[in-house]
CSV table of N, CA, C and O in Angstrom, one decimal:
chain,number,residue,atom,x,y,z
H,1,UNK,N,-66.9,-8.7,-131.8
H,1,UNK,CA,-67.6,-8.1,-130.7
H,1,UNK,C,-69.0,-7.7,-130.9
H,1,UNK,O,-69.3,-6.7,-131.4
H,2,UNK,N,-69.9,-8.8,-130.8
H,2,UNK,CA,-71.4,-8.4,-131.0
H,2,UNK,C,-72.0,-8.6,-129.7
H,2,UNK,O,-71.6,-9.0,-128.7
H,3,UNK,N,-73.3,-8.3,-129.9
H,3,UNK,CA,-74.3,-8.5,-128.7
H,3,UNK,C,-74.6,-10.0,-128.4
H,3,UNK,O,-74.7,-10.7,-129.4
H,4,UNK,N,-74.7,-10.3,-127.2
H,4,UNK,CA,-75.0,-11.6,-126.9
H,4,UNK,C,-76.5,-11.9,-127.4
H,4,UNK,O,-77.2,-10.9,-127.4
H,5,UNK,N,-76.9,-13.1,-127.5
H,5,UNK,CA,-78.3,-13.4,-128.0
H,5,UNK,C,-79.3,-12.9,-126.9
H,5,UNK,O,-80.3,-12.3,-127.2
H,6,UNK,N,-78.9,-13.0,-125.6
H,6,UNK,CA,-79.7,-12.6,-124.5
H,6,UNK,C,-79.9,-11.0,-124.5
H,6,UNK,O,-81.1,-10.6,-124.4
H,7,UNK,N,-78.9,-10.3,-124.8
H,7,UNK,CA,-79.0,-8.9,-124.8
H,7,UNK,C,-79.8,-8.4,-126.0
H,7,UNK,O,-80.5,-7.4,-126.0
H,8,UNK,N,-79.6,-9.1,-127.1
H,8,UNK,CA,-80.3,-8.7,-128.3
H,8,UNK,C,-81.7,-9.1,-128.2
H,8,UNK,O,-82.6,-8.1,-128.5
H,9,UNK,N,-82.1,-10.2,-127.5
H,9,UNK,CA,-83.5,-10.4,-127.2
H,9,UNK,C,-84.0,-9.5,-126.3
H,9,UNK,O,-85.2,-9.0,-126.6
H,10,UNK,N,-83.4,-9.0,-125.3
H,10,UNK,CA,-83.8,-8.0,-124.3
H,10,UNK,C,-84.1,-6.6,-125.1
H,10,UNK,O,-85.1,-6.0,-124.9
H,11,UNK,N,-83.0,-6.4,-125.9
H,11,UNK,CA,-83.3,-5.0,-126.7
H,11,UNK,C,-84.5,-5.0,-127.5
H,11,UNK,O,-85.3,-4.2,-127.6
H,12,UNK,N,-84.9,-6.2,-128.2
H,12,UNK,CA,-86.0,-6.4,-129.0
H,12,UNK,C,-87.2,-6.3,-128.1
H,12,UNK,O,-88.2,-5.7,-128.6
H,13,UNK,N,-87.3,-7.0,-127.0
H,13,UNK,CA,-88.4,-6.9,-126.1
H,13,UNK,C,-88.7,-5.4,-125.7
H,13,UNK,O,-89.8,-5.0,-125.7
H,14,UNK,N,-87.5,-4.7,-125.2
H,14,UNK,CA,-87.7,-3.3,-124.8
H,14,UNK,C,-88.3,-2.5,-125.9
H,14,UNK,O,-89.1,-1.5,-125.7
H,15,UNK,N,-87.8,-2.7,-127.2
H,15,UNK,CA,-88.2,-1.9,-128.3
H,15,UNK,C,-89.8,-2.2,-128.6
H,15,UNK,O,-90.5,-1.3,-128.8
H,16,UNK,N,-90.2,-3.5,-128.5
H,16,UNK,CA,-91.5,-3.9,-128.7
H,16,UNK,C,-92.4,-3.4,-127.7
H,16,UNK,O,-93.6,-2.8,-127.9
H,17,UNK,N,-92.0,-3.4,-126.4
H,17,UNK,CA,-92.9,-2.9,-125.3
H,17,UNK,C,-93.0,-1.4,-125.3
H,17,UNK,O,-94.1,-0.8,-125.1
H,18,UNK,N,-91.9,-0.6,-125.8
H,18,UNK,CA,-92.0,0.8,-126.1
H,18,UNK,C,-93.0,1.1,-127.2
H,18,UNK,O,-93.8,2.1,-127.2
H,19,UNK,N,-93.0,0.3,-128.2
H,19,UNK,CA,-93.9,0.5,-129.3
H,19,UNK,C,-95.4,0.2,-128.8
H,19,UNK,O,-96.3,1.0,-129.3
H,20,UNK,N,-95.6,-0.8,-128.1
H,20,UNK,CA,-96.9,-1.0,-127.5
H,20,UNK,C,-97.4,0.1,-126.6
H,20,UNK,O,-98.6,0.5,-126.8
H,21,UNK,N,-96.5,0.7,-125.9
H,21,UNK,CA,-96.8,1.9,-125.1
H,21,UNK,C,-97.2,3.1,-125.9
H,21,UNK,O,-98.2,3.7,-125.6
H,22,UNK,N,-96.5,3.3,-127.1
H,22,UNK,CA,-96.8,4.4,-127.9
H,22,UNK,C,-98.1,4.2,-128.6
H,22,UNK,O,-98.9,5.0,-128.8
H,23,UNK,N,-98.3,2.9,-129.1
H,23,UNK,CA,-99.7,2.6,-129.7
H,23,UNK,C,-100.8,2.7,-128.7
H,23,UNK,O,-101.9,3.0,-129.2
H,24,UNK,N,-100.6,2.5,-127.4
H,24,UNK,CA,-101.7,2.5,-126.5
H,24,UNK,C,-102.2,4.0,-126.3
H,24,UNK,O,-103.3,4.1,-126.1
H,25,UNK,N,-101.3,5.0,-126.7
H,25,UNK,CA,-101.7,6.4,-126.4
H,25,UNK,C,-102.7,6.6,-127.6
H,25,UNK,O,-103.4,7.7,-127.5
H,26,UNK,N,-102.6,5.9,-128.7
H,26,UNK,CA,-103.6,6.2,-129.8
H,26,UNK,C,-104.9,5.5,-129.8
H,26,UNK,O,-105.8,5.9,-130.6
H,27,UNK,N,-105.1,4.6,-128.8
H,27,UNK,CA,-106.4,3.9,-128.8
H,27,UNK,C,-107.3,4.7,-127.8
H,27,UNK,O,-106.9,5.2,-126.8
H,28,UNK,N,-108.7,4.6,-128.2
H,28,UNK,CA,-109.5,5.3,-127.4
H,28,UNK,C,-109.8,4.5,-126.1
H,28,UNK,O,-110.5,3.4,-126.2
H,29,UNK,N,-109.4,4.9,-125.1
H,29,UNK,CA,-109.6,4.3,-123.7
H,29,UNK,C,-109.6,5.4,-122.6
H,29,UNK,O,-108.9,6.5,-122.9
H,30,UNK,N,-110.2,5.1,-121.5
H,30,UNK,CA,-110.1,6.0,-120.4
H,30,UNK,C,-108.6,6.4,-119.9
H,30,UNK,O,-107.8,5.6,-120.1
H,31,UNK,N,-108.5,7.6,-119.5
H,31,UNK,CA,-107.1,8.0,-119.1
H,31,UNK,C,-106.5,7.1,-118.0
H,31,UNK,O,-105.4,6.8,-118.0
H,32,UNK,N,-107.3,6.7,-117.1
H,32,UNK,CA,-106.9,5.8,-115.9
H,32,UNK,C,-106.5,4.5,-116.5
H,32,UNK,O,-105.4,4.0,-116.0
H,33,UNK,N,-107.1,4.0,-117.6
H,33,UNK,CA,-106.6,2.7,-118.1
H,33,UNK,C,-105.4,2.8,-118.9
H,33,UNK,O,-104.5,2.1,-118.8
H,34,UNK,N,-105.3,4.1,-119.6
H,34,UNK,CA,-104.0,4.3,-120.3
H,34,UNK,C,-102.8,4.4,-119.3
H,34,UNK,O,-101.7,3.9,-119.6
H,35,UNK,N,-103.1,5.1,-118.2
H,35,UNK,CA,-102.1,5.3,-117.2
H,35,UNK,C,-101.6,4.0,-116.6
H,35,UNK,O,-100.5,3.6,-116.5
H,36,UNK,N,-102.7,3.1,-116.3
H,36,UNK,CA,-102.3,1.8,-115.7
H,36,UNK,C,-101.5,1.0,-116.8
H,36,UNK,O,-100.5,0.2,-116.4
H,37,UNK,N,-101.9,1.0,-118.1
H,37,UNK,CA,-101.2,0.3,-119.1
H,37,UNK,C,-99.7,0.7,-119.3
H,37,UNK,O,-98.8,-0.1,-119.3
H,38,UNK,N,-99.5,1.9,-119.3
H,38,UNK,CA,-98.2,2.4,-119.5
H,38,UNK,C,-97.2,2.1,-118.3
H,38,UNK,O,-96.2,1.8,-118.4
H,39,UNK,N,-98.0,2.3,-117.0
H,39,UNK,CA,-97.2,2.0,-115.8
H,39,UNK,C,-96.9,0.5,-115.9
H,39,UNK,O,-95.7,0.1,-115.4
H,40,UNK,N,-97.7,-0.4,-116.2
H,40,UNK,CA,-97.5,-1.8,-116.2
H,40,UNK,C,-96.4,-2.2,-117.1
H,40,UNK,O,-95.6,-3.0,-116.9
H,41,UNK,N,-96.4,-1.5,-118.4
H,41,UNK,CA,-95.4,-1.8,-119.4
H,41,UNK,C,-94.1,-1.3,-118.9
H,41,UNK,O,-93.0,-1.9,-119.1
H,42,UNK,N,-94.1,-0.3,-118.2
H,42,UNK,CA,-92.8,0.2,-117.6
H,42,UNK,C,-92.3,-0.7,-116.5
H,42,UNK,O,-91.1,-0.8,-116.5
H,43,UNK,N,-93.2,-1.4,-115.8
H,43,UNK,CA,-92.7,-2.3,-114.8
H,43,UNK,C,-92.1,-3.6,-115.5
H,43,UNK,O,-91.1,-4.1,-115.1
H,44,UNK,N,-92.7,-4.0,-116.5
H,44,UNK,CA,-92.2,-5.0,-117.4
H,44,UNK,C,-90.8,-4.7,-117.9
H,44,UNK,O,-89.8,-5.6,-117.9
H,45,UNK,N,-90.7,-3.5,-118.4
H,45,UNK,CA,-89.4,-3.1,-118.9
H,45,UNK,C,-88.4,-3.0,-117.9
H,45,UNK,O,-87.2,-3.4,-118.1
H,46,UNK,N,-88.6,-2.5,-116.7
H,46,UNK,CA,-87.7,-2.4,-115.5
H,46,UNK,C,-87.3,-3.8,-115.2
H,46,UNK,O,-86.0,-4.1,-114.9
H,47,UNK,N,-88.2,-4.8,-115.1
H,47,UNK,CA,-87.8,-6.2,-114.7
H,47,UNK,C,-86.9,-6.8,-115.8
H,47,UNK,O,-86.0,-7.5,-115.5
H,48,UNK,N,-87.1,-6.5,-117.1
H,48,UNK,CA,-86.3,-6.9,-118.1
H,48,UNK,C,-84.9,-6.4,-118.0
H,48,UNK,O,-84.0,-7.1,-118.2
H,49,UNK,N,-84.9,-5.1,-117.7
H,49,UNK,CA,-83.5,-4.5,-117.7
H,49,UNK,C,-82.8,-5.1,-116.4
H,49,UNK,O,-81.6,-5.4,-116.5
H,50,UNK,N,-83.6,-5.2,-115.3
H,50,UNK,CA,-82.8,-5.8,-114.1
H,50,UNK,C,-82.4,-7.2,-114.4
H,50,UNK,O,-81.2,-7.6,-114.2
H,51,UNK,N,-83.2,-8.1,-115.1
H,51,UNK,CA,-82.8,-9.5,-115.4
H,51,UNK,C,-81.8,-9.6,-116.3
H,51,UNK,O,-80.7,-10.3,-116.2
H,52,UNK,N,-81.8,-8.9,-117.5
H,52,UNK,CA,-80.9,-9.1,-118.6
H,52,UNK,C,-79.7,-8.2,-118.6
H,52,UNK,O,-78.6,-8.7,-118.7
H,53,UNK,N,-79.9,-6.9,-118.4
H,53,UNK,CA,-78.7,-6.1,-118.5
H,53,UNK,C,-78.0,-6.0,-117.3
H,53,UNK,O,-76.8,-6.0,-117.3
H,54,UNK,N,-78.6,-6.1,-116.2
H,54,UNK,CA,-77.9,-6.1,-114.8
H,54,UNK,C,-77.6,-7.5,-114.4
H,54,UNK,O,-77.0,-7.8,-113.4
H,55,UNK,N,-78.1,-8.4,-115.2
H,55,UNK,CA,-77.8,-9.9,-115.0
H,55,UNK,C,-78.2,-10.4,-113.7
H,55,UNK,O,-77.6,-11.2,-113.1
H,56,UNK,N,-79.3,-9.9,-113.2
H,56,UNK,CA,-79.9,-10.3,-111.9
H,56,UNK,C,-80.6,-11.7,-112.1
H,56,UNK,O,-81.1,-12.2,-111.1
H,57,UNK,N,-80.7,-12.2,-113.3
H,57,UNK,CA,-81.3,-13.4,-113.5
H,57,UNK,C,-80.5,-14.6,-112.9
H,57,UNK,O,-81.0,-15.7,-112.5
H,58,UNK,N,-79.3,-14.2,-112.6
H,58,UNK,CA,-78.4,-15.1,-111.9
H,58,UNK,C,-78.6,-15.2,-110.4
H,58,UNK,O,-78.1,-16.1,-109.7
H,59,UNK,N,-79.2,-14.1,-109.9
H,59,UNK,CA,-79.5,-13.9,-108.5
H,59,UNK,C,-81.0,-13.6,-108.3
H,59,UNK,O,-81.5,-12.6,-108.1
H,60,UNK,N,-81.8,-14.8,-108.3
H,60,UNK,CA,-83.3,-14.7,-108.3
H,60,UNK,C,-83.8,-13.9,-107.0
H,60,UNK,O,-84.8,-13.4,-107.2
H,61,UNK,N,-83.1,-14.1,-106.0
H,61,UNK,CA,-83.6,-13.4,-104.8
H,61,UNK,C,-83.5,-11.8,-104.9
H,61,UNK,O,-84.4,-11.1,-104.6
H,62,UNK,N,-82.4,-11.4,-105.5
H,62,UNK,CA,-82.3,-10.0,-105.8
H,62,UNK,C,-83.2,-9.5,-106.9
H,62,UNK,O,-83.8,-8.4,-106.6
H,63,UNK,N,-83.5,-10.3,-107.8
H,63,UNK,CA,-84.3,-9.9,-108.8
H,63,UNK,C,-85.7,-9.8,-108.3
H,63,UNK,O,-86.5,-8.7,-108.6
H,64,UNK,N,-86.2,-10.8,-107.5
H,64,UNK,CA,-87.6,-10.8,-107.0
H,64,UNK,C,-87.6,-9.4,-106.0
H,64,UNK,O,-88.7,-8.8,-106.0
H,65,UNK,N,-86.6,-9.2,-105.2
H,65,UNK,CA,-86.6,-8.1,-104.3
H,65,UNK,C,-86.7,-6.7,-105.1
H,65,UNK,O,-87.5,-5.8,-104.7
H,66,UNK,N,-85.9,-6.5,-106.0
H,66,UNK,CA,-85.9,-5.4,-106.8
H,66,UNK,C,-87.2,-5.2,-107.6
H,66,UNK,O,-87.7,-4.0,-107.7
H,67,UNK,N,-87.7,-6.3,-108.1
H,67,UNK,CA,-89.0,-6.3,-108.8
H,67,UNK,C,-90.1,-5.9,-107.8
H,67,UNK,O,-91.0,-5.1,-108.1
H,68,UNK,N,-90.1,-6.4,-106.5
H,68,UNK,CA,-91.0,-5.9,-105.6
H,68,UNK,C,-91.0,-4.5,-105.3
H,68,UNK,O,-92.0,-3.7,-105.3
H,69,UNK,N,-89.8,-3.9,-105.3
H,69,UNK,CA,-89.6,-2.5,-105.0
H,69,UNK,C,-90.2,-1.8,-106.1
H,69,UNK,O,-91.0,-0.7,-105.9
H,70,UNK,N,-89.9,-2.1,-107.3
H,70,UNK,CA,-90.5,-1.3,-108.4
H,70,UNK,C,-91.9,-1.6,-108.6
H,70,UNK,O,-92.6,-0.6,-109.0
H,71,UNK,N,-92.5,-2.7,-108.2
H,71,UNK,CA,-93.9,-2.9,-108.2
H,71,UNK,C,-94.5,-2.0,-107.2
H,71,UNK,O,-95.7,-1.4,-107.4
H,72,UNK,N,-94.1,-1.8,-106.0
H,72,UNK,CA,-94.6,-1.0,-105.0
H,72,UNK,C,-94.6,0.5,-105.4
H,72,UNK,O,-95.6,1.2,-105.3
H,73,UNK,N,-93.5,0.9,-106.1
H,73,UNK,CA,-93.4,2.3,-106.6
H,73,UNK,C,-94.5,2.4,-107.8
H,73,UNK,O,-95.0,3.5,-107.9
H,74,UNK,N,-94.7,1.5,-108.5
H,74,UNK,CA,-95.6,1.5,-109.6
H,74,UNK,C,-97.1,1.7,-109.0
H,74,UNK,O,-97.8,2.4,-109.5
H,75,UNK,N,-97.4,0.9,-108.0
H,75,UNK,CA,-98.7,1.1,-107.4
H,75,UNK,C,-98.8,2.5,-106.7
H,75,UNK,O,-99.9,3.0,-106.7
H,76,UNK,N,-97.7,2.9,-106.1
H,76,UNK,CA,-97.9,4.3,-105.4
H,76,UNK,C,-98.1,5.3,-106.5
H,76,UNK,O,-98.9,6.2,-106.2
H,77,UNK,N,-97.4,5.3,-107.6
H,77,UNK,CA,-97.5,6.2,-108.7
H,77,UNK,C,-99.0,6.2,-109.2
H,77,UNK,O,-99.5,7.2,-109.5
H,78,UNK,N,-99.5,5.0,-109.4
H,78,UNK,CA,-100.9,4.8,-110.0
H,78,UNK,C,-101.9,5.4,-108.9
H,78,UNK,O,-102.8,6.0,-109.2
H,79,UNK,N,-101.6,5.2,-107.6
H,79,UNK,CA,-102.4,5.6,-106.6
H,79,UNK,C,-102.5,7.1,-106.5
H,79,UNK,O,-103.5,7.7,-106.4
H,80,UNK,N,-101.3,7.7,-106.7
H,80,UNK,CA,-101.2,9.2,-106.7
H,80,UNK,C,-102.0,9.7,-107.9
H,80,UNK,O,-102.6,10.8,-107.9
H,81,UNK,N,-101.9,9.0,-109.0
H,81,UNK,CA,-102.6,9.5,-110.2
H,81,UNK,C,-104.1,9.4,-110.1
H,81,UNK,O,-104.8,10.2,-110.5
H,82,UNK,N,-104.6,8.5,-109.3
H,82,UNK,CA,-105.9,8.3,-109.1
H,82,UNK,C,-106.6,9.3,-108.2
H,82,UNK,O,-107.8,9.4,-108.2
H,83,UNK,N,-105.8,9.8,-107.4
H,83,UNK,CA,-106.3,10.6,-106.3
H,83,UNK,C,-107.2,11.9,-107.0
H,83,UNK,O,-108.4,12.0,-106.6
H,84,UNK,N,-106.8,12.6,-107.9
H,84,UNK,CA,-107.6,13.6,-108.5
H,84,UNK,C,-108.8,13.0,-109.4
H,84,UNK,O,-109.8,13.7,-109.5
H,85,UNK,N,-108.5,11.8,-109.8
H,85,UNK,CA,-109.7,11.2,-110.6
H,85,UNK,C,-110.8,10.9,-109.8
H,85,UNK,O,-112.0,11.2,-110.1
H,86,UNK,N,-110.6,10.5,-108.5
H,86,UNK,CA,-111.7,10.2,-107.6
H,86,UNK,C,-112.3,11.4,-106.9
H,86,UNK,O,-113.3,11.3,-106.2
H,87,UNK,N,-111.5,12.5,-106.9
H,87,UNK,CA,-112.0,13.7,-106.2
H,87,UNK,C,-112.9,14.5,-107.0
H,87,UNK,O,-113.3,15.6,-106.6
H,88,UNK,N,-113.2,14.1,-108.1
H,88,UNK,CA,-114.1,14.9,-109.0
H,88,UNK,C,-115.4,14.7,-108.7
H,88,UNK,O,-116.0,13.8,-108.1
């Protein structure tokens, strides 16, 4: 009883993306760029989880729809983050 190759690959990608997000916090960049980077990495991770762990890669329409919902939420979160930035 082992992990399938697809799940192992997904786990490695999720670990790598988490590492990239952690390393991004150590680089000197404006906060809004860091926020956009972390949100974008979270969106990639969400799509990976939807496709591989929830097996939505077999249902491309559902995968596209769910990804669209997550992308809209990501844009809304980033927009809410930017409100105080632009109000200075």
